[in-house]
Amino acid sequence: AALGEEFGVKIMYDAAHAFASRRKGKMVGSNGVCEVFSLHATKFFHTCEGGLITTNDDMLANKLRLMTNFGFQGIDNVACLGTNAKMSEMHAAVGLSNLEVLDALLAANRRNFKLYQAALADIPGLKLWDLPANEED
């Protein structure tokens, strides 16, 4: 954010793999003008396909809502360029199912990280970062 302020540009963060993560004790999703998360099946939390954008900018949020519905504002007023970016019921169901097991997914990720850390500890020149206590996710 400081970089954006210094140069007068808006910073958008790529948070593709960061769903339910923390940085410096703060949940990821409120940095910069927006953060973009991937919900593709290859991510630990997924809906099989798609993504989401978080923002604290009301004007951007309104524009994004319009864009996800073909740019329509009302029944027949096209306010901006848009696309069909609405989530299908099937993808939403997958996401809701994954939310129910989110704590277990996070615990498995922590366990796997510790296993990798132990298995790779003796390789010269390779170091995995330690997770601070307040950033275990």
XYZ file of N, CA, C and O in Angstrom:
548
model
N 0.824 -1.193 0.000
C 0.000 0.000 0.000
C 0.869 1.258 0.000
O 0.544 2.222 -0.674
N 1.960 1.222 0.749
C 2.852 2.387 0.803
C 3.440 2.673 -0.568
O 3.578 3.837 -0.964
N 3.770 1.635 -1.317
C 4.314 1.795 -2.660
C 3.294 2.490 -3.566
O 3.636 3.383 -4.336
N 2.051 2.082 -3.473
C 0.992 2.703 -4.262
C 0.816 4.170 -3.918
O 0.639 5.008 -4.802
N 0.858 4.478 -2.641
C 0.738 5.871 -2.216
C 1.914 6.700 -2.712
O 1.735 7.824 -3.177
N 3.107 6.121 -2.637
C 4.305 6.840 -3.069
C 4.244 7.203 -4.546
O 4.639 8.289 -4.950
N 3.744 6.291 -5.381
C 3.738 6.512 -6.820
C 2.358 6.873 -7.374
O 2.193 7.011 -8.579
N 1.362 6.993 -6.507
C 0.031 7.392 -6.957
C -0.672 6.345 -7.803
O -1.418 6.691 -8.722
N -0.429 5.061 -7.516
C -1.096 3.984 -8.257
C -1.882 3.112 -7.282
O -1.549 3.020 -6.102
N -2.919 2.483 -7.793
C -3.713 1.576 -6.968
C -3.081 0.190 -7.042
O -2.755 -0.294 -8.116
N -2.931 -0.425 -5.897
C -2.314 -1.744 -5.810
C -3.409 -2.803 -5.681
O -4.270 -2.720 -4.821
N -3.336 -3.805 -6.562
C -4.228 -4.960 -6.502
C -3.355 -6.159 -6.155
O -2.290 -6.348 -6.747
N -3.788 -6.959 -5.206
C -2.998 -8.099 -4.750
C -3.500 -9.394 -5.368
O -4.698 -9.636 -5.441
N -2.548 -10.234 -5.775
C -2.847 -11.576 -6.233
C -2.808 -12.472 -4.998
O -1.749 -12.746 -4.452
N -3.975 -12.900 -4.556
C -4.087 -13.741 -3.362
C -4.603 -15.125 -3.754
O -5.340 -15.764 -3.016
N -4.206 -15.589 -4.940
C -4.760 -16.816 -5.518
C -4.750 -17.990 -4.548
O -5.719 -18.729 -4.462
N -3.669 -18.149 -3.793
C -3.530 -19.297 -2.894
C -3.769 -18.925 -1.436
O -3.483 -19.728 -0.545
N -4.291 -17.748 -1.152
C -4.278 -17.229 0.218
C -5.616 -17.275 0.942
O -5.761 -16.658 1.996
N -6.591 -18.000 0.442
C -7.887 -18.056 1.116
C -7.696 -18.507 2.564
O -7.004 -19.476 2.839
N -8.292 -17.793 3.512
C -8.247 -18.088 4.948
C -6.848 -17.934 5.545
O -6.552 -18.493 6.597
N -5.984 -17.153 4.911
C -4.618 -16.943 5.403
C -4.503 -15.613 6.127
O -5.316 -14.717 5.931
N -3.460 -15.521 6.929
C -3.162 -14.287 7.659
C -1.773 -13.793 7.276
O -0.896 -14.575 6.955
N -1.616 -12.474 7.368
C -0.294 -11.851 7.212
C -0.183 -10.805 8.290
O -1.031 -9.926 8.409
N 0.860 -10.936 9.099
C 1.070 -10.038 10.235
C -0.165 -10.005 11.133
O -0.583 -8.953 11.601
N -0.769 -11.170 11.336
C -1.913 -11.299 12.226
C -3.241 -10.845 11.653
O -4.272 -10.941 12.303
N -3.249 -10.372 10.423
C -4.454 -9.833 9.787
C -4.885 -10.766 8.659
O -4.058 -11.222 7.878
N -6.192 -11.038 8.589
C -6.684 -11.893 7.515
C -6.378 -11.262 6.159
O -6.537 -10.055 5.973
N -5.925 -12.084 5.226
C -5.692 -11.624 3.864
C -7.046 -11.322 3.234
O -8.021 -12.035 3.455
N -7.123 -10.237 2.472
C -8.356 -9.886 1.782
C -8.709 -8.421 1.876
O -9.657 -7.969 1.240
N -7.956 -7.653 2.651
C -8.286 -6.230 2.780
C -7.096 -5.331 2.477
O -7.044 -4.190 2.905
N -6.160 -5.842 1.712
C -4.981 -5.052 1.337
C -5.190 -4.411 -0.028
O -5.889 -4.952 -0.875
N -4.554 -3.274 -0.235
C -4.634 -2.601 -1.525
C -6.058 -2.209 -1.868
O -6.950 -2.202 -1.024
N -6.277 -1.893 -3.131
C -7.624 -1.541 -3.579
C -8.489 -2.794 -3.663
O -9.698 -2.744 -3.482
N -7.838 -3.949 -3.906
C -8.562 -5.218 -3.912
C -7.570 -6.375 -3.857
O -6.383 -6.191 -4.089
N -8.108 -7.535 -3.529
C -7.341 -8.780 -3.578
C -8.152 -9.784 -4.368
O -9.370 -9.868 -4.223
N -7.470 -10.548 -5.202
C -8.128 -11.511 -6.084
C -7.720 -12.919 -5.659
O -6.535 -13.231 -5.578
N -8.719 -13.748 -5.373
C -8.510 -15.133 -4.936
C -8.978 -16.076 -6.035
O -9.992 -15.832 -6.681
N -8.275 -17.167 -6.196
C -8.691 -18.210 -7.123
C -9.452 -19.283 -6.355
O -9.083 -19.633 -5.232
N -10.516 -19.787 -6.954
C -11.281 -20.892 -6.375
C -11.210 -22.117 -7.278
O -12.075 -22.989 -7.234
N -10.143 -22.192 -8.090
C -9.948 -23.319 -9.002
C -9.695 -24.601 -8.209
O -9.212 -24.567 -7.078
N -9.993 -25.712 -8.800
C -9.872 -27.018 -8.143
C -8.460 -27.323 -7.656
O -8.279 -28.160 -6.769
N -7.453 -26.645 -8.173
C -6.079 -26.892 -7.739
C -5.740 -26.169 -6.435
O -4.668 -26.390 -5.884
N -6.614 -25.311 -5.959
C -6.368 -24.571 -4.715
C -6.885 -25.374 -3.527
O -7.792 -26.185 -3.648
N -6.337 -25.108 -2.338
C -6.722 -25.910 -1.174
C -8.190 -25.695 -0.823
O -8.888 -26.620 -0.432
N -8.692 -24.468 -0.944
C -10.132 -24.219 -0.833
C -10.618 -23.912 -2.236
O -10.068 -23.043 -2.908
N -11.643 -24.621 -2.684
C -12.065 -24.425 -4.071
C -13.563 -24.639 -4.251
O -14.257 -25.155 -3.380
N -14.022 -24.200 -5.402
C -15.393 -24.440 -5.858
C -15.363 -25.140 -7.213
O -16.340 -25.097 -7.952
N -14.257 -25.731 -7.550
C -13.938 -26.380 -8.831
C -13.498 -25.363 -9.878
O -12.644 -25.662 -10.697
N -14.070 -24.194 -9.870
C -13.760 -23.176 -10.879
C -14.154 -21.823 -10.309
O -14.988 -21.723 -9.418
N -13.543 -20.775 -10.810
C -13.961 -19.427 -10.438
C -12.987 -18.726 -9.521
O -11.848 -19.149 -9.339
N -13.462 -17.648 -8.945
C -12.643 -16.847 -8.055
C -13.482 -15.821 -7.343
O -14.709 -15.782 -7.510
N -12.826 -15.005 -6.553
C -13.540 -13.931 -5.861
C -12.606 -12.758 -5.679
O -11.385 -12.901 -5.711
N -13.213 -11.595 -5.511
C -12.463 -10.361 -5.310
C -12.981 -9.712 -4.040
O -14.196 -9.596 -3.853
N -12.063 -9.305 -3.165
C -12.444 -8.559 -1.972
C -11.939 -7.130 -2.120
O -10.883 -6.890 -2.710
N -12.719 -6.192 -1.584
C -12.323 -4.786 -1.645
C -13.029 -4.009 -0.543
O -14.121 -4.384 -0.106
N -12.399 -2.931 -0.120
C -13.018 -1.986 0.807
C -13.462 -0.726 0.064
O -13.897 0.237 0.687
N -13.358 -0.735 -1.247
C -13.705 0.401 -2.095
C -15.134 0.201 -2.616
O -15.384 -0.644 -3.470
N -16.075 0.970 -2.089
C -17.488 0.804 -2.458
C -17.734 1.007 -3.951
O -18.530 0.283 -4.554
N -17.060 1.986 -4.565
C -17.257 2.225 -5.999
C -16.778 1.043 -6.826
O -17.453 0.615 -7.761
N -15.629 0.489 -6.469
C -15.115 -0.677 -7.184
C -16.040 -1.872 -6.969
O -16.347 -2.600 -7.918
N -16.506 -2.080 -5.749
C -17.415 -3.198 -5.470
C -18.685 -3.094 -6.317
O -19.135 -4.097 -6.893
N -19.248 -1.909 -6.416
C -20.456 -1.718 -7.237
C -20.178 -2.013 -8.707
O -20.977 -2.660 -9.384
N -19.050 -1.536 -9.202
C -18.681 -1.790 -10.605
C -18.483 -3.286 -10.853
O -18.944 -3.828 -11.860
N -17.821 -3.960 -9.929
C -17.605 -5.404 -10.068
C -18.926 -6.158 -10.075
O -19.108 -7.101 -10.849
N -19.866 -5.742 -9.227
C -21.186 -6.392 -9.216
C -21.879 -6.229 -10.570
O -22.482 -7.176 -11.077
N -21.787 -5.044 -11.130
C -22.370 -4.819 -12.460
C -21.689 -5.700 -13.504
O -22.353 -6.324 -14.340
N -20.384 -5.757 -13.462
C -19.625 -6.503 -14.467
C -19.929 -7.994 -14.435
O -19.869 -8.662 -15.465
N -20.261 -8.544 -13.253
C -20.535 -9.982 -13.166
C -21.880 -10.358 -13.775
O -22.148 -11.527 -14.004
N -22.725 -9.368 -14.038
C -24.047 -9.620 -14.620
C -24.179 -8.888 -15.959
O -25.119 -8.133 -16.179
N -23.214 -9.099 -16.827
C -23.214 -8.551 -18.188
C -23.176 -7.022 -18.231
O -23.427 -6.433 -19.276
N -22.897 -6.371 -17.110
C -22.888 -4.911 -17.055
C -24.269 -4.306 -16.900
O -24.420 -3.084 -16.964
N -25.279 -5.146 -16.682
C -26.658 -4.647 -16.553
C -26.878 -3.936 -15.225
O -26.526 -4.429 -14.166
N -27.522 -2.773 -15.336
C -28.011 -2.050 -14.173
C -29.517 -1.956 -14.368
O -29.998 -1.184 -15.203
N -30.242 -2.803 -13.687
C -31.678 -2.910 -13.946
C -31.932 -3.933 -15.039
O -31.071 -4.752 -15.364
N -33.112 -3.870 -15.624
C -33.528 -4.888 -16.595
C -32.852 -4.735 -17.956
O -32.399 -5.711 -18.545
N -32.779 -3.514 -18.463
C -32.270 -3.352 -19.826
C -31.298 -2.196 -20.002
O -31.070 -1.723 -21.092
N -30.687 -1.751 -18.909
C -29.720 -0.667 -18.976
C -28.315 -1.237 -18.819
O -27.942 -1.712 -17.753
N -27.522 -1.195 -19.901
C -26.144 -1.664 -19.847
C -25.278 -0.494 -19.397
O -25.086 0.467 -20.130
N -24.765 -0.578 -18.160
C -24.009 0.524 -17.564
C -22.520 0.442 -17.852
O -21.825 1.451 -17.810
N -22.019 -0.768 -18.137
C -20.591 -0.932 -18.383
C -20.361 -2.274 -19.065
O -21.276 -3.087 -19.181
N -19.144 -2.479 -19.523
C -18.789 -3.786 -20.063
C -18.939 -4.825 -18.965
O -18.694 -4.553 -17.794
N -19.341 -6.008 -19.346
C -19.499 -7.043 -18.343
C -19.445 -8.420 -18.963
O -19.236 -8.591 -20.162
N -19.636 -9.398 -18.135
C -19.601 -10.790 -18.551
C -20.550 -11.575 -17.663
O -21.095 -11.039 -16.703
N -20.744 -12.831 -17.949
C -21.523 -13.690 -17.072
C -20.553 -14.328 -16.094
O -19.968 -15.361 -16.370
N -20.375 -13.706 -14.940
C -19.421 -14.205 -13.956
C -20.132 -14.662 -12.693
O -19.557 -14.647 -11.609
N -21.377 -15.039 -12.840
C -22.116 -15.536 -11.688
C -21.729 -16.991 -11.438
O -21.491 -17.760 -12.357
N -21.692 -17.358 -10.163
C -21.340 -18.727 -9.795
C -22.554 -19.634 -9.978
O -23.661 -19.280 -9.587
N -22.335 -20.802 -10.556
C -23.429 -21.760 -10.723
C -23.769 -22.402 -9.385
O -22.968 -22.392 -8.446
N -24.950 -22.980 -9.306
C -25.387 -23.647 -8.081
C -24.458 -24.815 -7.729
O -24.161 -25.061 -6.564
N -23.993 -25.544 -8.737
C -23.111 -26.677 -8.488
C -21.789 -26.210 -7.875
O -21.303 -26.771 -6.893
N -21.222 -25.154 -8.424
C -19.956 -24.639 -7.895
C -20.148 -24.092 -6.482
O -19.293 -24.283 -5.608
N -21.283 -23.435 -6.243
C -21.578 -22.927 -4.900
C -21.707 -24.077 -3.907
O -21.229 -23.987 -2.767
N -22.338 -25.172 -4.314
C -22.496 -26.331 -3.434
C -21.138 -26.917 -3.061
O -20.906 -27.296 -1.903
N -20.228 -26.994 -4.020
C -18.876 -27.493 -3.731
C -18.200 -26.570 -2.719
O -17.584 -27.026 -1.749
N -18.317 -25.272 -2.926
C -17.716 -24.308 -2.006
C -18.299 -24.410 -0.606
O -17.566 -24.390 0.387
N -19.619 -24.532 -0.510
C -20.248 -24.671 0.804
C -19.800 -25.950 1.499
O -19.563 -25.959 2.717
N -19.667 -27.027 0.741
C -19.170 -28.288 1.312
C -17.749 -28.129 1.823
O -17.406 -28.633 2.902
N -16.918 -27.429 1.067
C -15.537 -27.214 1.496
C -15.452 -26.284 2.706
O -14.560 -26.436 3.541
N -16.367 -25.315 2.800
C -16.378 -24.445 3.983
C -16.644 -25.251 5.249
O -16.105 -24.950 6.313
N -17.484 -26.278 5.134
C -17.802 -27.108 6.298
C -16.582 -27.848 6.835
O -16.535 -28.184 8.021
N -15.605 -28.104 5.989
C -14.402 -28.833 6.410
C -13.153 -27.944 6.374
O -12.024 -28.444 6.373
N -13.351 -26.633 6.365
C -12.227 -25.698 6.248
C -11.205 -25.892 7.358
O -10.000 -25.919 7.103
N -11.652 -26.063 8.602
C -10.703 -26.243 9.704
C -9.856 -27.494 9.497
O -8.652 -27.484 9.770
N -10.471 -28.564 9.022
C -9.725 -29.801 8.757
C -8.724 -29.596 7.614
O -7.598 -30.113 7.665
N -9.120 -28.839 6.574
C -8.205 -28.548 5.463
C -7.001 -27.747 5.948
O -5.857 -28.027 5.575
N -7.259 -26.733 6.799
C -6.163 -25.929 7.340
C -5.240 -26.779 8.207
O -4.014 -26.663 8.128
N -5.815 -27.657 9.028
C -4.999 -28.534 9.875
C -4.139 -29.468 9.017
O -2.961 -29.696 9.327
N -4.707 -30.001 7.944
C -3.938 -30.874 7.047
C -2.805 -30.098 6.387
O -1.685 -30.616 6.250
N -3.052 -28.848 5.995
C -1.991 -28.030 5.398
C -0.862 -27.786 6.396
O 0.320 -27.857 6.042
N -1.222 -27.488 7.653
C -0.201 -27.265 8.677
C 0.626 -28.536 8.890
O 1.848 -28.488 8.987
N -0.068 -29.678 8.987
C 0.610 -30.959 9.183
C 1.556 -31.238 8.012
O 2.716 -31.605 8.202
N 1.070 -31.034 6.780
C 1.907 -31.279 5.598
C 3.115 -30.347 5.565
O 4.215 -30.764 5.201
N 2.918 -29.090 5.947
C 4.033 -28.149 5.985
C 5.109 -28.642 6.945
O 6.300 -28.633 6.624
N 4.694 -29.095 8.134
C 5.667 -29.582 9.119
C 6.385 -30.832 8.613
O 7.578 -31.008 8.856
N 5.673 -31.688 7.891
C 6.309 -32.880 7.308
C 7.343 -32.490 6.250
O 8.451 -33.031 6.220
N 6.981 -31.545 5.369
C 7.939 -31.050 4.372
C 9.143 -30.417 5.062
O 10.292 -30.631 4.671
N 8.863 -29.611 6.070
C 9.929 -28.920 6.785
C 10.926 -29.930 7.365
O 12.139 -29.760 7.231
N 10.413 -30.990 7.974
C 11.287 -32.014 8.561
C 12.032 -32.793 7.477
O 13.237 -33.049 7.592
N 11.340 -33.162 6.417
C 11.951 -33.977 5.355
C 13.016 -33.214 4.578
O 13.974 -33.815 4.079
N 12.872 -31.894 4.467
C 13.800 -31.094 3.663
C 14.862 -30.378 4.502
O 15.711 -29.677 3.957
N 14.817 -30.557 5.811
C 15.673 -29.795 6.727
C 17.164 -29.983 6.467
O 17.949 -29.060 6.687
N 17.570 -31.142 6.002
C 19.008 -31.419 5.849
C 19.549 -31.161 4.450
O 20.691 -31.519 4.159
N 18.767 -30.552 3.586
C 19.242 -30.261 2.230
C 19.985 -28.929 2.256
O 19.391 -27.885 2.567
N 21.275 -28.947 1.951
C 22.071 -27.704 1.985
C 21.505 -26.657 1.016
O 21.125 -26.968 -0.108
N 21.426 -25.419 1.505
C 20.979 -24.312 0.667
C 19.468 -24.174 0.552
O 18.980 -23.238 -0.059
N 18.727 -25.093 1.139
C 17.269 -25.030 1.077
C 16.720 -24.714 2.460
O 17.059 -25.376 3.442
N 15.913 -23.681 2.536
C 15.308 -23.309 3.818
C 13.857 -22.936 3.592
O 13.534 -22.143 2.718
N 12.995 -23.538 4.377
C 11.588 -23.149 4.382
C 11.395 -22.125 5.487
O 11.968 -22.252 6.572
N 10.588 -21.121 5.223
C 10.326 -20.115 6.245
C 9.525 -20.734 7.376
O 8.652 -21.567 7.169
N 9.835 -20.303 8.585
C 9.036 -20.703 9.735
C 7.767 -19.862 9.718
O 7.764 -18.709 9.290
N 6.690 -20.452 10.187
C 5.439 -19.714 10.297
C 5.365 -19.042 11.658
O 5.456 -19.727 12.675
N 5.219 -17.715 11.704
C 5.020 -17.068 12.995
C 3.757 -17.619 13.664
O 2.824 -18.057 12.988
N 3.725 -17.602 14.980
C 2.601 -18.179 15.736
C 1.260 -17.602 15.307
O 0.259 -18.306 15.259
N 1.207 -16.319 14.968
C -0.077 -15.699 14.603
C -0.397 -15.854 13.133
O -1.375 -15.307 12.660
N 0.412 -16.603 12.388
C 0.171 -16.796 10.953
C 0.197 -18.269 10.592
O 0.683 -18.645 9.537
N -0.327 -19.099 11.433
C -0.242 -20.529 11.175
C -1.078 -20.981 10.005
O -0.936 -22.097 9.555
N -1.992 -20.179 9.530
C -2.817 -20.579 8.390
C -2.085 -20.255 7.121
O -2.350 -20.697 6.088
